Amino acid sequence: MDTMLPTALHDELSTLLGDGWLTDEAARRRHGEDDSRRWALPDAVAQPRTREDVVAIVRACRAHRVPIVARGAGTGTTGAAVPTQGGVVVSFARMNRIVEVRAADRCAVVEPGVLNGELQQALMPHGLFWPPDPSSAEVCSIGGNLATNAGGPRAVKYGTARDNVLGLVAVTGAGELIRCGGPYTKDSTGYDLTHLLVGSEGTLALIVEATLKLSPRPIAQAGLRAFYRDAGSAAAAVSRLMNQPATPAMLEFMDRRSLALLRHNGSDVPEAGAMLLVEAEGSHDTLPDVLAALGAAAEGEGLLSLDVAVDGAARDRLWAARRALSPALRTIAPGKINEDVVVPVSRIPDLVAGVEALADEFDLTIVAFGHAGNGNLHVNLMYHPDDAAQTARAHAALPRLFALVLSLDGTLSGEHGIGLSKRDFMADAFDAATLDAMRAVKAAFDPDGILNPGKVLPPPTA
Amino acid sequence: MDTMLPTALHDELSTLLGDGWLTDEAARRRHGEDDSRRWALPDAVAQPRTREDVVAIVRACRAHRVPIVARGAGTGTTGAAVPTQGGVVVSFARMNRIVEVRAADRCAVVEPGVLNGELQQALMPHGLFWPPDPSSAEVCSIGGNLATNAGGPRAVKYGTARDNVLGLVAVTGAGELIRCGGPYTKDSTGYDLTHLLVGSEGTLALIVEATLKLSPRPIAQAGLRAFYRDAGSAAAAVSRLMNQPATPAMLEFMDRRSLALLRHNGSDVPEAGAMLLVEAEGSHDTLPDVLAALGAAAEGEGLLSLDVAVDGAARDRLWAARRALSPALRTIAPGKINEDVVVPVSRIPDLVAGVEALADEFDLTIVAFGHAGNGNLHVNLMYHPDDAAQTARAHAALPRLFALVLSLDGTLSGEHGIGLSKRDFMADAFDAATLDAMRAVKAAFDPDGILNPGKVLPPPTA
């Protein structure tokens, strides 16, 4: 045995889980990191196959006051899945069944280890999809999507993970199995534990089954590309686009530096202050009118040019340009701090101006793009890790970015969550009474504090 | 002084609130009932003007362990606003300001006493609306809509109150002011207290301000009326309508008895097993195609006839027929138990068949109609209160209705809430561990149990 766990706990869980109980260092190492580039070594990895396994794991760990860190596919960006206090990582890789697709009820019942991309494939024959579309969709798990309240471009029309779950079965930190919600779309029956658990990053309960709200696949799609003189003109267009009834299916913003980066990497993009990509959905009959409505809303003060890409290839090029941005960032600098801040739509120009001012003040390249319809921009602070001074400047600029966002009535995270990386900024985002209410909720679900300790909520001061 | 409250509490709140502190019996009586026809006399009525008043009221009552019952406009149907344990009713009638309409951010900041209908009027010039549309919309308050997670026909497309709130300011049972969410539409920052408080019926905190998510008003609307041989054919059409991408803006079901009732009252409605009313929204250009898509989905096995009402007058007649149903019930019998149960859409035929069987077994007239796209039917058990045996049969049928709904994977309430009237069925809807988790959440927000005691959660069974 290659672990620091109490022998009784090790023996109990080893007997329960058989080859689903891993204590070798290689396995522990593999299960100790996420896409935040943080890592820590857990004392063991548990791979339950059933909800009863999960109940037994939590009860056993609770008896020994051993921390439990839930793990999906490890694609999170905030360190939420990193076992910084050791203990047992519970990987849901083996709880990966699509239990039932209830097409007539527009919902699917899944275990948390199902990958988002697998689910989408399984739903295709039913003409349905599950809206959350993080950029990691092919390889991230539904459990992780729920734990972080993941989003993506489609959230502007369809909402995030929280808006697309109807019910959960979960195991609390007290080792109790709870069931909330179900295969129905309207519910005023008791407290809404379902939506509370979504986004709680494994700190309140471990999700062992989810009933997901599905949407019908659109029949036809088309895209618009609009260039603006400046971010202010683009943001005004975002408000106009969101205030007319043909809600865009995606509405993405790219700032001046994003466009320069695309040009630098060979994309056919003119010089402009900002670009919007707008996706329209409809039937073959209605799509032209939806596009016309979106085009009319995109027009206004500061518009430089507007292209409509109705056919597949041109539309694909539009979205390829958007997808190319994240990898293209690496050509600026190998280090990046990628935040997913949110501001009210009307404050996007202030956010962009503030980010430009921070770039000047800290002598950094900062690139901003993202989900404009939700005011959810990815602000990327670029740096060379080998350049200690630049690295220090990037990290010094980060608190200023959050302060800027909060001064604009915004918030820290729109889709990545808090984890470790934003935990210590929570006290800036919430007053003491609200943080205390969150701590009381934590204690209600996890009385001994064994579930993902040290994440989301900062330690109380004093 | 005409109250049983501790003198020190009376003096403190009387001084604080002046003419917003009422202890005369007439005022107490007026504030002691809701639309459940239940009532109880509070010891006093507080009418705060500010959030600071609310904090002071809660802290003072907490110091004396005096119950607090929040009250909006008193249109609730479950007894949630009835002060069954006496104490202080906190009426939000004076906290009725629309603080801000942030049209560019598609949200409005309101105090809880604003009436739903007033808000809709104020939003009209902005081309926006707030989707929840309970039948009491003209006279019910936003605070009450949030407390009960109110819905209405539009919920099928736009969701209920919970889906249309972005942020709250609230006072917990500990007298602490908390702030969660804000004027933005995407949020993965800490625990989702906002959606937890919605639907908690004043048992966790008193909402003192809400930031509401608004939607753009549709440009054009039209209706479809489809008659079916039986409820099963209609329910299959509901699934088809919900599984194609032109989501109806409303999708209402009426059973055979509802249609008989309409005919009896002079409506031009043929004999049929069931009717669906389907509302389409679009632009002037897209509406015909949306209607065609909905019409195509409505067609199928068991369809008897389908009318399209594009113009205003015919559409108005459609919805007048729907609205006429609730008042028409009084022509059957003056007493009714009106439940708002929810089942998965695919189980609507089983619900309707089960309700017909209950009507036979208990020799009652039971009329079912409602929000089919959400599987949320109003099941009305009719009785003459002067007929003791019939009244007893109606009340005896109710537990059987709930048992039926739960056996179909449904739930107790879709939009009215639990209050007193369904409280004792909560133990049938949830297992003990889940109810205990709800009780722990209650204790986290309201450690002394002073907020609306005895509502929503049944007393623990020793």
Tab-separated table of C-alpha atoms in Angstrom, chain A residues 28-45 67-90 147-148 201-203 418-421 423 450-456:
chain	number	residue	atom	x	y	z
A	28	ARG	CA	-2.774	9.144	-8.103
A	29	ARG	CA	-0.655	11.525	-10.200
A	30	ARG	CA	-3.010	11.170	-13.206
A	31	HIS	CA	-5.982	12.024	-11.042
A	32	GLY	CA	-4.418	14.971	-9.269
A	33	GLU	CA	-4.430	17.687	-11.920
A	34	ASP	CA	-6.824	19.653	-14.065
A	35	ASP	CA	-6.539	22.143	-16.891
A	36	SER	CA	-5.545	24.913	-14.471
A	37	ARG	CA	-2.043	23.370	-14.599
A	38	ARG	CA	-2.242	22.945	-10.833
A	39	TRP	CA	-1.757	19.539	-9.297
A	40	ALA	CA	-1.544	17.729	-5.981
A	41	LEU	CA	-1.259	14.062	-5.069
A	42	PRO	CA	-4.359	12.410	-3.591
A	43	ASP	CA	-3.900	9.506	-1.168
A	44	ALA	CA	-6.059	7.245	-3.314
A	45	VAL	CA	-8.386	7.199	-6.286
A	67	PRO	CA	-11.293	14.732	2.188
A	68	ILE	CA	-13.114	13.718	-0.996
A	69	VAL	CA	-12.575	15.454	-4.331
A	70	ALA	CA	-15.018	14.596	-7.132
A	71	ARG	CA	-13.492	14.319	-10.580
A	72	GLY	CA	-15.054	14.271	-14.033
A	73	ALA	CA	-12.722	14.424	-17.013
A	74	GLY	CA	-10.239	16.857	-15.476
A	75	THR	CA	-10.826	19.630	-18.015
A	76	GLY	CA	-11.717	22.304	-15.435
A	77	THR	CA	-9.646	25.481	-15.484
A	78	THR	CA	-9.790	26.621	-11.857
A	79	GLY	CA	-8.186	23.829	-9.863
A	80	ALA	CA	-11.553	22.702	-8.475
A	81	ALA	CA	-10.646	19.043	-9.110
A	82	VAL	CA	-7.147	19.258	-7.617
A	83	PRO	CA	-6.889	17.433	-4.254
A	84	THR	CA	-4.886	20.103	-2.469
A	85	GLN	CA	-5.562	18.543	0.929
A	86	GLY	CA	-4.964	14.968	-0.209
A	87	GLY	CA	-7.591	12.379	0.571
A	88	VAL	CA	-9.609	10.406	-1.954
A	89	VAL	CA	-10.297	11.494	-5.511
A	90	VAL	CA	-13.640	10.014	-6.611
A	147	ALA	CA	-20.278	20.970	-11.125
A	148	THR	CA	-18.991	24.146	-12.787
A	201	GLU	CA	-18.032	22.258	-7.634
A	202	GLY	CA	-18.336	19.120	-5.543
A	203	THR	CA	-18.375	21.030	-2.276
A	418	ILE	CA	-14.287	29.529	-8.794
A	419	GLY	CA	-12.272	26.516	-7.647
A	420	LEU	CA	-8.973	27.595	-6.190
A	421	SER	CA	-7.970	30.201	-8.710
A	423	ARG	CA	-11.486	31.647	-4.354
A	450	ILE	CA	-14.976	16.683	3.832
A	451	LEU	CA	-16.221	17.539	0.317
A	452	ASN	CA	-13.592	19.362	-1.743
A	453	PRO	CA	-12.285	21.377	1.207
A	454	GLY	CA	-10.687	24.700	0.471
A	455	LYS	CA	-12.554	25.308	-2.787
A	456	VAL	CA	-15.054	28.022	-3.787
